[in-house]
Every structure is written in structure tokens, then in C-alpha cells.
Amino acid sequence: MHTTSNSRTSNGCLSALPPPVLSILKPHLAEVTLHEGTILWGPREPSTDIYFPLSGLISIVIAMAEGECVAVGGIGREAMAGSIFDLGHFNSLTRGSVQIGGTFLRIAGSELAHAARQNDELKTLIAFCGDWILMQAQQLAACNAVHSADKRFCRWLVECYSRVEGEPVHVTQESIAAILGIRRTTVTLIAQRLQETGCIQYRRGHISILDLPKLRASACECCRTLDQRYWPSTRLARKKMEAKAP
Amino acid sequence: MPLFYFILKDGRNTLPDRDGAELPSAAAARSHANAVARELMRNRESKTRAWRLQVCDDDLQPVLELSFAQLDDSLSHFSPEARQAIQNVCRNMGLLSDSISDVRATLEQIRATISRANELALNSPLKSNQIPRG
């Protein structure tokens, strides 16, 4: 149904690391293929692993006691997700799950922590990825409070699109509903409306973006605020450039 | 469990939820419709006030229709009379847009009939410029 193109086989953060640093991590990285809906960690399912997406998307969700869920962040090829704040000793409030299936590199948090102890580049990588999760959580806290469901839907689509690099986005209506904290019926009606205006085409869990500028214009300001400038991969690459400059 | 369909009328388009939702009763369908309407209007109440959400049963027969203006909490600081006046305006806007879409549908039908008539005339052995003699 959907083939993975060869260009999507790297993680932006890992590519931005100098080769000697990457070779420290390499023996500990295991490639795994994960399907949509796989739970990577949760309040009742602690995990000490860290994931670098090579494709696909991980969503970071807060689930309430009554069952309502709202996403407080999303991680694609621009960063890593998992037990970042407390490497190897993970006790999280959030739940991490695979929003869009793909290929991921997994490493034990303790191994990354061990490697980072002797390496400044890895310390920076961990700090930038922590910043990114914090920045998203701050922006989305405000976004979820004051922006309308349709603008948030568009924002989420634009973010997905920029992270999976133009591939069609494969998601179910239920999973979008869980991300945005709204009912499945609401998601369908919003998607129908966007389809009517020519922004997207939506068929059985497969969204194709037909008019990106129009979709961007329909989204809230948050997708412009949380843009590529703040991606850990961009910041690492910039830092590398600055270090090289005389 | 019975299946219910939810149809959004935003004044310009009539947007159906083709999958429908299984709900135990008409009362449950009403409270689901209430929740969906609130989610659709939240943080953009003034733009969606004239929208309506229709609930249909399994045979696509209308069960009820909610007006967003009736659910709009951002109007709660107005006096009951002012609220009622706004709701009336919204209801009339709804009726007007229903009439406009009826007119549009009729025009579409007329256009289709005319083009079908033209097609038949073109394909007919009696071309318009060949008036039968005798």
C-alpha cells in the first residue's frame, strides 16, 4: 500500500553528529520497525529506552483518568524520544506511542547516558532534545487552551507533513481524535470541511495534502512558532557549522 | 446498538459523517451531538454561531437538529431576550441557507435536464437544421 523511500533512512540528530561520536553509539543502536499504536512507554509501562525515528512519528500524550487524551508533543526524524530527562531511570507522566508507523533506532537510556558522560556533543544532543520536548509542551499547553479544533487539526497535519517529508500521512480518525482530545465524529466533520475546500483528500485513514499553503493558512500560529529553527537536528547542524567556522 | 449519522450544516456546505456512530439511544445521540457541536465551536464561537448539526438515524431520517447558537456559552452574559434574538437570527440564517441550497439543487437539476435534452437533440436523426419535409 505504501512504500518507504530510500531518502528516509536517517535521523537528523544522528546525521548531525561527527562520525567519531556516531561510532560510539552505533554498537548500541538497534533498528526496529514499529506499527501505529505501539506503546513505547507510559505511566504504568515504564521503559528505559530511547528512540531515534528514521521514519514515522512518536506522539507524547497525557491521558486523564476518564480516558481523555491530548498530545503534548510529537517527535519525528528531527529528534529523539523516550527516557530523555532521566536517562535510564524513567518515571514518566506521559505516554509515548507510535502515531505513524516506521523504522526507529532504539538505544538503552543507560548506554546513552554512559556515552554522554565522556562526550560533550552527546550532552548537547540530549539537552537540545529535552529543550524541544519542553518547547512543544509549553506551546501546545497554550494552543490546546485557546485555539479551535479545526486550526489545531491543520497545525497537526502541517507538522506531520514537515516531519515525514511530504509522504502521505497514514492515520486513523480515532488516533487523530486522541491526539487533539476531541471525538471521532468531530475529526470526520473537520476533515470533510477541509476536503470540501480543497486542502486535503481523506480516504480511509489516508490523508493526502492537496494544498499546503492553504492548509498552513488554515492552521494556528503554533506551527510557525514551532518551526524547523528549533528542531534539535537543525540546532546541532548549526552548532557544527559554527564550530567549523574560524 | 443503533447507528446514528451526524451532518454538519455550515451555511455553505452540508458535510456528512459517512461512518456514523453506534450509540445506545436517541438521547445518547443527542448528548454526543451536543459534545461534537461544542468541540467544533470552541474558541471560534462567533464564526460558528449559525452552524447546525443534524442527527439522522440508520435510514438517514432526521432525528433532531441542534443549533450552535443554543449551545453557545459565550452568549451567556447577554440578557435572555438578547440571547433569544441572536438565536432567532441564527435560525433564520439557517432557514435562508437551506432555501438557497434548495434553489441551487433545483438549478443543478434544470441544467442537467437541459444538457440531456441537448444531447438527445444532437444524437437524434432529425437534426435541427434538417426540417422533415412532406
Coordinates of C-alpha atoms in Angstrom, one line a residue:
Chain A
M1 CA 0.0 0.0 0.0
H2 CA 2.8 2.4 0.9
T3 CA 6.5 2.1 0.2
T4 CA 9.2 3.7 2.2
S5 CA 11.5 5.8 0.0
N6 CA 15.3 5.4 0.4
S7 CA 15.8 9.0 1.4
R8 CA 14.1 8.5 4.7
T9 CA 16.7 6.3 6.3
S10 CA 18.4 8.8 8.6
N11 CA 17.7 10.7 11.8
G12 CA 18.5 14.4 11.6
C13 CA 20.2 14.4 15.0
L14 CA 22.4 11.4 14.3
S15 CA 23.3 12.8 10.9
A16 CA 24.4 16.0 12.6
L17 CA 26.8 14.2 14.9
P18 CA 30.5 14.0 13.9
P19 CA 31.3 10.4 12.6
P20 CA 33.6 9.5 15.6
V21 CA 30.8 10.4 18.0
L22 CA 28.2 8.4 16.0
S23 CA 30.5 5.4 16.0
I24 CA 30.4 5.4 19.9
L25 CA 26.7 5.0 19.7
K26 CA 26.5 2.6 16.8
P27 CA 27.1 -0.7 18.6
H28 CA 24.2 0.1 21.0
L29 CA 21.6 1.1 18.3
A30 CA 19.1 -1.5 17.3
E31 CA 16.9 -0.9 14.3
V32 CA 13.2 -1.7 14.9
T33 CA 10.1 -1.5 12.8
L34 CA 7.1 -0.3 14.8
H35 CA 3.5 -0.1 13.8
E36 CA 0.9 2.6 14.5
G37 CA -0.4 2.3 18.1
T38 CA 2.6 0.6 19.6
I39 CA 3.0 1.9 23.2
L40 CA 6.7 2.8 23.8
W41 CA 6.3 4.0 27.4
G42 CA 3.6 5.0 29.8
P43 CA 2.9 5.9 33.4
R44 CA 2.2 2.2 34.1
E45 CA 4.6 0.9 31.5
P46 CA 8.0 2.4 32.3
S47 CA 10.7 2.0 29.7
T48 CA 14.3 3.0 29.8
D49 CA 14.7 3.1 26.1
I50 CA 15.2 6.0 23.7
Y51 CA 14.1 6.0 20.1
F52 CA 15.5 7.9 17.1
P53 CA 12.9 7.9 14.4
L54 CA 14.2 7.2 10.9
S55 CA 10.7 7.5 9.6
G56 CA 7.3 7.7 11.3
L57 CA 6.3 9.8 14.2
I58 CA 6.1 9.3 18.0
S59 CA 3.4 11.2 19.9
I60 CA 3.7 12.2 23.6
V61 CA 0.3 12.1 25.2
I62 CA -1.2 12.9 28.6
A63 CA -4.1 10.6 29.4
M64 CA -6.6 11.6 32.0
A65 CA -8.3 9.2 34.4
E66 CA -11.6 9.4 32.5
G67 CA -9.8 8.3 29.3
E68 CA -9.5 11.7 27.6
C69 CA -6.1 12.1 25.8
V70 CA -4.3 15.2 24.5
A71 CA -0.9 15.2 22.8
V72 CA 1.7 17.5 24.3
G73 CA 4.4 16.8 21.8
G74 CA 5.4 14.9 18.7
I75 CA 8.8 13.5 17.7
G76 CA 10.0 12.6 14.2
R77 CA 13.3 12.4 12.4
E78 CA 14.3 15.8 13.9
A79 CA 14.9 14.5 17.4
M80 CA 14.7 11.5 19.8
A81 CA 12.0 10.4 22.3
G82 CA 11.9 8.3 25.4
S83 CA 13.6 8.5 28.8
I84 CA 15.4 11.7 27.9
F85 CA 15.0 13.6 31.2
D86 CA 16.1 10.9 33.5
L87 CA 18.3 8.6 31.3
G88 CA 17.9 5.1 32.3
H89 CA 15.7 5.7 35.4
F90 CA 12.4 6.6 33.8
N91 CA 9.3 7.5 35.6
S92 CA 7.1 9.4 33.2
L93 CA 3.8 11.3 33.4
T94 CA 3.3 10.9 29.7
R95 CA 2.6 8.1 27.4
G96 CA 4.6 7.6 24.2
S97 CA 3.2 5.8 21.3
V98 CA 3.8 5.3 17.6
Q99 CA 1.5 7.7 15.8
I100 CA 2.8 7.0 12.3
G101 CA 4.5 3.6 11.9
G102 CA 8.0 3.4 10.6
T103 CA 11.6 2.5 11.3
F104 CA 13.3 3.6 14.5
L105 CA 16.7 3.2 16.1
R106 CA 16.5 2.1 19.8
I107 CA 19.1 2.6 22.4
A108 CA 19.1 1.9 26.2
G109 CA 18.9 5.2 28.1
S110 CA 21.8 4.0 30.3
E111 CA 24.0 3.4 27.3
L112 CA 23.4 6.9 26.0
A113 CA 24.0 8.4 29.5
H114 CA 27.2 6.4 29.8
A115 CA 28.4 7.6 26.4
A116 CA 27.4 11.2 27.1
R117 CA 29.4 11.3 30.3
Q118 CA 32.6 11.5 28.3
N119 CA 31.3 13.4 25.3
D120 CA 30.1 17.0 25.0
E121 CA 28.4 16.5 21.6
L122 CA 26.1 13.9 23.1
K123 CA 25.4 16.1 26.1
T124 CA 24.3 18.8 23.7
L125 CA 22.2 16.4 21.8
I126 CA 20.4 15.3 24.9
A127 CA 19.9 18.9 26.1
F128 CA 18.6 20.0 22.7
C129 CA 16.1 17.1 22.6
G130 CA 15.0 17.9 26.1
D131 CA 14.5 21.6 25.1
W132 CA 12.4 20.5 22.1
I133 CA 10.0 18.5 24.2
L134 CA 9.7 21.3 26.7
M135 CA 9.2 23.9 24.0
Q136 CA 6.4 21.8 22.4
A137 CA 4.7 21.2 25.8
Q138 CA 4.7 25.0 26.5
Q139 CA 3.4 26.0 23.1
L140 CA 0.8 23.2 23.0
A141 CA -0.5 24.0 26.5
A142 CA -1.5 27.4 25.2
C143 CA -2.6 26.1 21.8
N144 CA -4.9 23.5 23.4
A145 CA -6.5 26.2 25.6
V146 CA -7.1 28.9 23.1
H147 CA -7.2 27.6 19.6
S148 CA -10.1 26.0 17.8
A149 CA -10.2 22.2 17.0
D150 CA -10.0 22.9 13.2
K151 CA -7.0 25.1 13.5
R152 CA -5.3 22.5 15.8
F153 CA -6.1 19.8 13.3
C154 CA -4.5 21.8 10.5
R155 CA -1.5 22.6 12.7
W156 CA -1.0 18.9 13.5
L157 CA -1.2 18.0 9.8
V158 CA 1.3 20.6 8.7
E159 CA 3.7 19.4 11.5
C160 CA 3.3 15.8 10.4
Y161 CA 3.9 16.7 6.8
S162 CA 7.1 18.6 7.6
R163 CA 8.4 15.7 9.7
V164 CA 7.6 12.8 7.4
E165 CA 8.8 14.9 4.4
G166 CA 5.9 15.0 2.1
E167 CA 4.8 11.4 2.2
P168 CA 1.1 10.8 2.6
V169 CA 0.1 10.7 6.3
H170 CA -1.4 7.4 7.3
V171 CA -3.5 7.8 10.4
T172 CA -6.9 6.7 11.6
Q173 CA -9.6 9.2 12.6
E174 CA -9.5 7.7 16.1
S175 CA -5.8 8.3 16.5
I176 CA -6.2 12.0 15.5
A177 CA -9.1 12.3 17.9
A178 CA -6.9 11.0 20.7
I179 CA -4.1 13.5 19.7
L180 CA -6.4 16.5 19.7
G181 CA -8.6 15.5 22.6
I182 CA -11.8 15.5 20.6
R183 CA -14.4 13.0 19.4
R184 CA -14.0 10.9 16.3
T185 CA -17.2 12.4 14.8
T186 CA -15.7 15.9 15.2
V187 CA -12.5 14.8 13.4
T188 CA -14.5 13.5 10.5
L189 CA -16.5 16.6 10.2
I190 CA -13.4 18.8 10.3
A191 CA -11.7 16.6 7.7
Q192 CA -14.8 16.7 5.4
R193 CA -14.8 20.5 5.6
L194 CA -11.1 20.7 4.7
Q195 CA -11.7 18.3 1.8
E196 CA -14.5 20.5 0.6
T197 CA -12.2 23.5 0.5
G198 CA -9.6 21.5 -1.4
C199 CA -6.9 21.5 1.3
I200 CA -6.8 17.7 1.8
Q201 CA -8.0 14.4 0.5
Y202 CA -9.1 12.0 3.1
R203 CA -9.8 8.4 2.4
R204 CA -9.9 5.5 4.9
G205 CA -7.2 6.7 7.2
H206 CA -5.0 8.1 4.5
I207 CA -4.6 11.8 4.3
S208 CA -3.0 13.5 1.3
I209 CA -2.3 17.2 1.4
L210 CA -3.5 18.8 -1.8
D211 CA -2.8 22.5 -1.0
L212 CA -0.1 23.0 1.6
P213 CA -0.1 26.9 1.6
K214 CA -3.9 26.8 2.1
L215 CA -3.6 24.3 4.9
R216 CA -0.9 26.3 6.5
A217 CA -3.1 29.4 6.3
S218 CA -5.9 27.5 8.0
A219 CA -3.6 26.3 10.8
C220 CA -3.0 28.2 14.0
E221 CA 0.2 30.3 14.5
C222 CA 1.8 27.5 16.5
C223 CA 3.1 25.6 13.5
R224 CA 5.0 28.7 12.5
T225 CA 6.3 29.2 16.1
L226 CA 7.4 25.6 16.5
D227 CA 9.2 25.5 13.1
Q228 CA 12.5 23.9 12.0
R229 CA 14.7 26.6 13.6
Y230 CA 14.0 24.8 17.0
W231 CA 14.4 21.3 15.8
P232 CA 17.3 19.6 17.6
S233 CA 18.7 18.4 14.3
T234 CA 18.8 22.0 13.0
R235 CA 20.4 23.3 16.1
L236 CA 23.0 20.6 16.1
A237 CA 23.8 21.2 12.5
R238 CA 24.1 24.9 13.1
K239 CA 26.4 24.3 16.1
K240 CA 28.6 22.1 14.0
M241 CA 28.8 24.8 11.3
E242 CA 29.7 27.4 13.9
A243 CA 32.4 25.2 15.4
K244 CA 34.0 24.7 11.9
A245 CA 34.0 28.4 11.1
P246 CA 37.2 30.2 12.0
Chain B
M1 CA -26.7 -0.7 19.0
P2 CA -28.4 1.7 16.5
L3 CA -26.3 3.7 14.2
F4 CA -26.6 7.5 14.0
Y5 CA -25.2 9.9 11.4
F6 CA -24.1 13.4 12.1
I7 CA -24.4 16.0 9.4
L8 CA -22.8 19.5 9.7
K9 CA -24.5 22.4 8.0
D10 CA -22.2 25.4 8.0
G11 CA -24.4 27.6 5.8
R12 CA -22.5 26.8 2.6
N13 CA -21.9 23.1 2.8
T14 CA -23.7 20.1 4.1
L15 CA -21.0 17.8 5.4
P16 CA -21.9 14.3 6.4
D17 CA -20.1 11.9 8.8
R18 CA -20.2 8.9 6.5
D19 CA -19.1 6.4 9.1
G20 CA -21.8 7.3 11.7
A21 CA -21.5 6.3 15.3
E22 CA -23.1 3.5 17.3
L23 CA -25.0 4.8 20.3
P24 CA -27.4 3.2 22.6
S25 CA -30.4 5.6 22.2
A26 CA -31.6 8.8 20.7
A27 CA -30.8 10.5 24.0
A28 CA -27.2 9.3 23.8
A29 CA -27.1 10.6 20.2
R30 CA -28.3 14.0 21.4
S31 CA -25.6 14.2 24.0
H32 CA -23.0 13.1 21.5
A33 CA -24.2 15.7 19.1
N34 CA -24.0 18.3 21.9
A35 CA -20.4 17.4 22.6
V36 CA -19.4 17.4 19.0
A37 CA -21.0 20.8 18.4
R38 CA -19.2 22.2 21.4
E39 CA -15.9 20.8 20.2
L40 CA -16.5 22.3 16.7
M41 CA -17.4 25.7 18.1
R42 CA -14.9 26.0 20.9
N43 CA -12.7 29.1 20.7
R44 CA -14.4 30.3 17.5
E45 CA -18.0 30.7 18.7
S46 CA -18.8 33.9 16.8
K47 CA -17.9 32.3 13.5
T48 CA -19.9 29.1 14.0
R49 CA -23.0 30.5 15.7
A50 CA -25.2 30.0 12.6
W51 CA -24.0 26.4 12.1
R52 CA -26.3 23.4 12.7
L53 CA -25.7 19.7 13.4
Q54 CA -28.3 17.3 12.2
V55 CA -28.6 13.8 13.7
C56 CA -30.1 11.1 11.4
D57 CA -31.0 7.6 12.2
D58 CA -29.9 4.4 10.3
D59 CA -32.4 5.1 7.5
L60 CA -31.0 8.7 7.2
Q61 CA -34.2 10.1 8.6
P62 CA -33.6 13.3 10.6
V63 CA -34.0 12.7 14.4
L64 CA -33.0 16.1 15.6
E65 CA -31.1 19.3 14.7
L66 CA -29.0 21.3 17.0
S67 CA -28.4 25.0 16.5
F68 CA -24.9 26.0 17.7
A69 CA -26.3 29.3 18.9
Q70 CA -28.4 27.4 21.5
L71 CA -25.2 25.9 22.9
D72 CA -23.1 29.0 22.8
D73 CA -21.8 29.7 26.3
S74 CA -20.1 32.9 25.0
L75 CA -23.6 34.4 24.8
S76 CA -24.4 33.7 28.5
H77 CA -23.6 37.2 29.7
F78 CA -26.4 38.6 27.5
S79 CA -30.0 39.0 28.7
P80 CA -32.4 36.2 27.9
E81 CA -34.1 38.5 25.4
A82 CA -30.9 39.3 23.6
R83 CA -29.9 35.7 23.6
Q84 CA -33.2 34.7 22.1
A85 CA -32.9 37.4 19.4
I86 CA -29.5 36.1 18.4
Q87 CA -30.8 32.5 18.3
N88 CA -33.7 33.7 16.1
V89 CA -31.3 35.4 13.7
C90 CA -29.2 32.3 13.6
R91 CA -32.3 30.1 13.0
N92 CA -33.4 32.4 10.1
M93 CA -30.0 32.3 8.6
G94 CA -30.2 28.6 8.7
L95 CA -33.6 28.6 7.0
L96 CA -32.3 31.0 4.4
S97 CA -29.3 28.9 3.6
D98 CA -31.5 25.8 3.4
S99 CA -33.7 27.7 0.8
I100 CA -30.6 28.8 -1.1
S101 CA -29.3 25.3 -1.3
D102 CA -32.7 24.0 -2.4
V103 CA -32.7 26.7 -5.2
R104 CA -29.1 25.6 -6.1
A105 CA -30.2 21.9 -6.2
T106 CA -33.1 22.8 -8.5
L107 CA -30.8 24.9 -10.8
E108 CA -28.5 21.9 -11.0
Q109 CA -31.4 19.6 -12.0
I110 CA -32.6 22.1 -14.6
R111 CA -29.0 22.3 -16.0
A112 CA -28.8 18.5 -16.1
T113 CA -32.2 18.3 -17.9
I114 CA -31.2 20.9 -20.4
S115 CA -27.9 19.3 -21.2
R116 CA -29.6 15.9 -21.5
A117 CA -32.2 17.5 -23.9
N118 CA -29.3 19.0 -26.0
E119 CA -27.6 15.6 -26.1
L120 CA -30.8 13.9 -27.3
A121 CA -31.4 16.6 -29.9
L122 CA -27.8 16.2 -31.2
N123 CA -28.0 12.4 -31.4
S124 CA -31.4 12.4 -32.9
P125 CA -31.6 11.5 -36.6
L126 CA -33.7 14.7 -37.1
K127 CA -31.0 17.4 -36.8
S128 CA -32.4 20.8 -36.0
N129 CA -31.4 22.2 -39.4
Q130 CA -33.0 19.3 -41.3
I131 CA -36.6 20.0 -41.1
P132 CA -38.5 17.0 -42.3
R133 CA -40.4 17.6 -45.5
G134 CA -43.5 16.1 -46.8

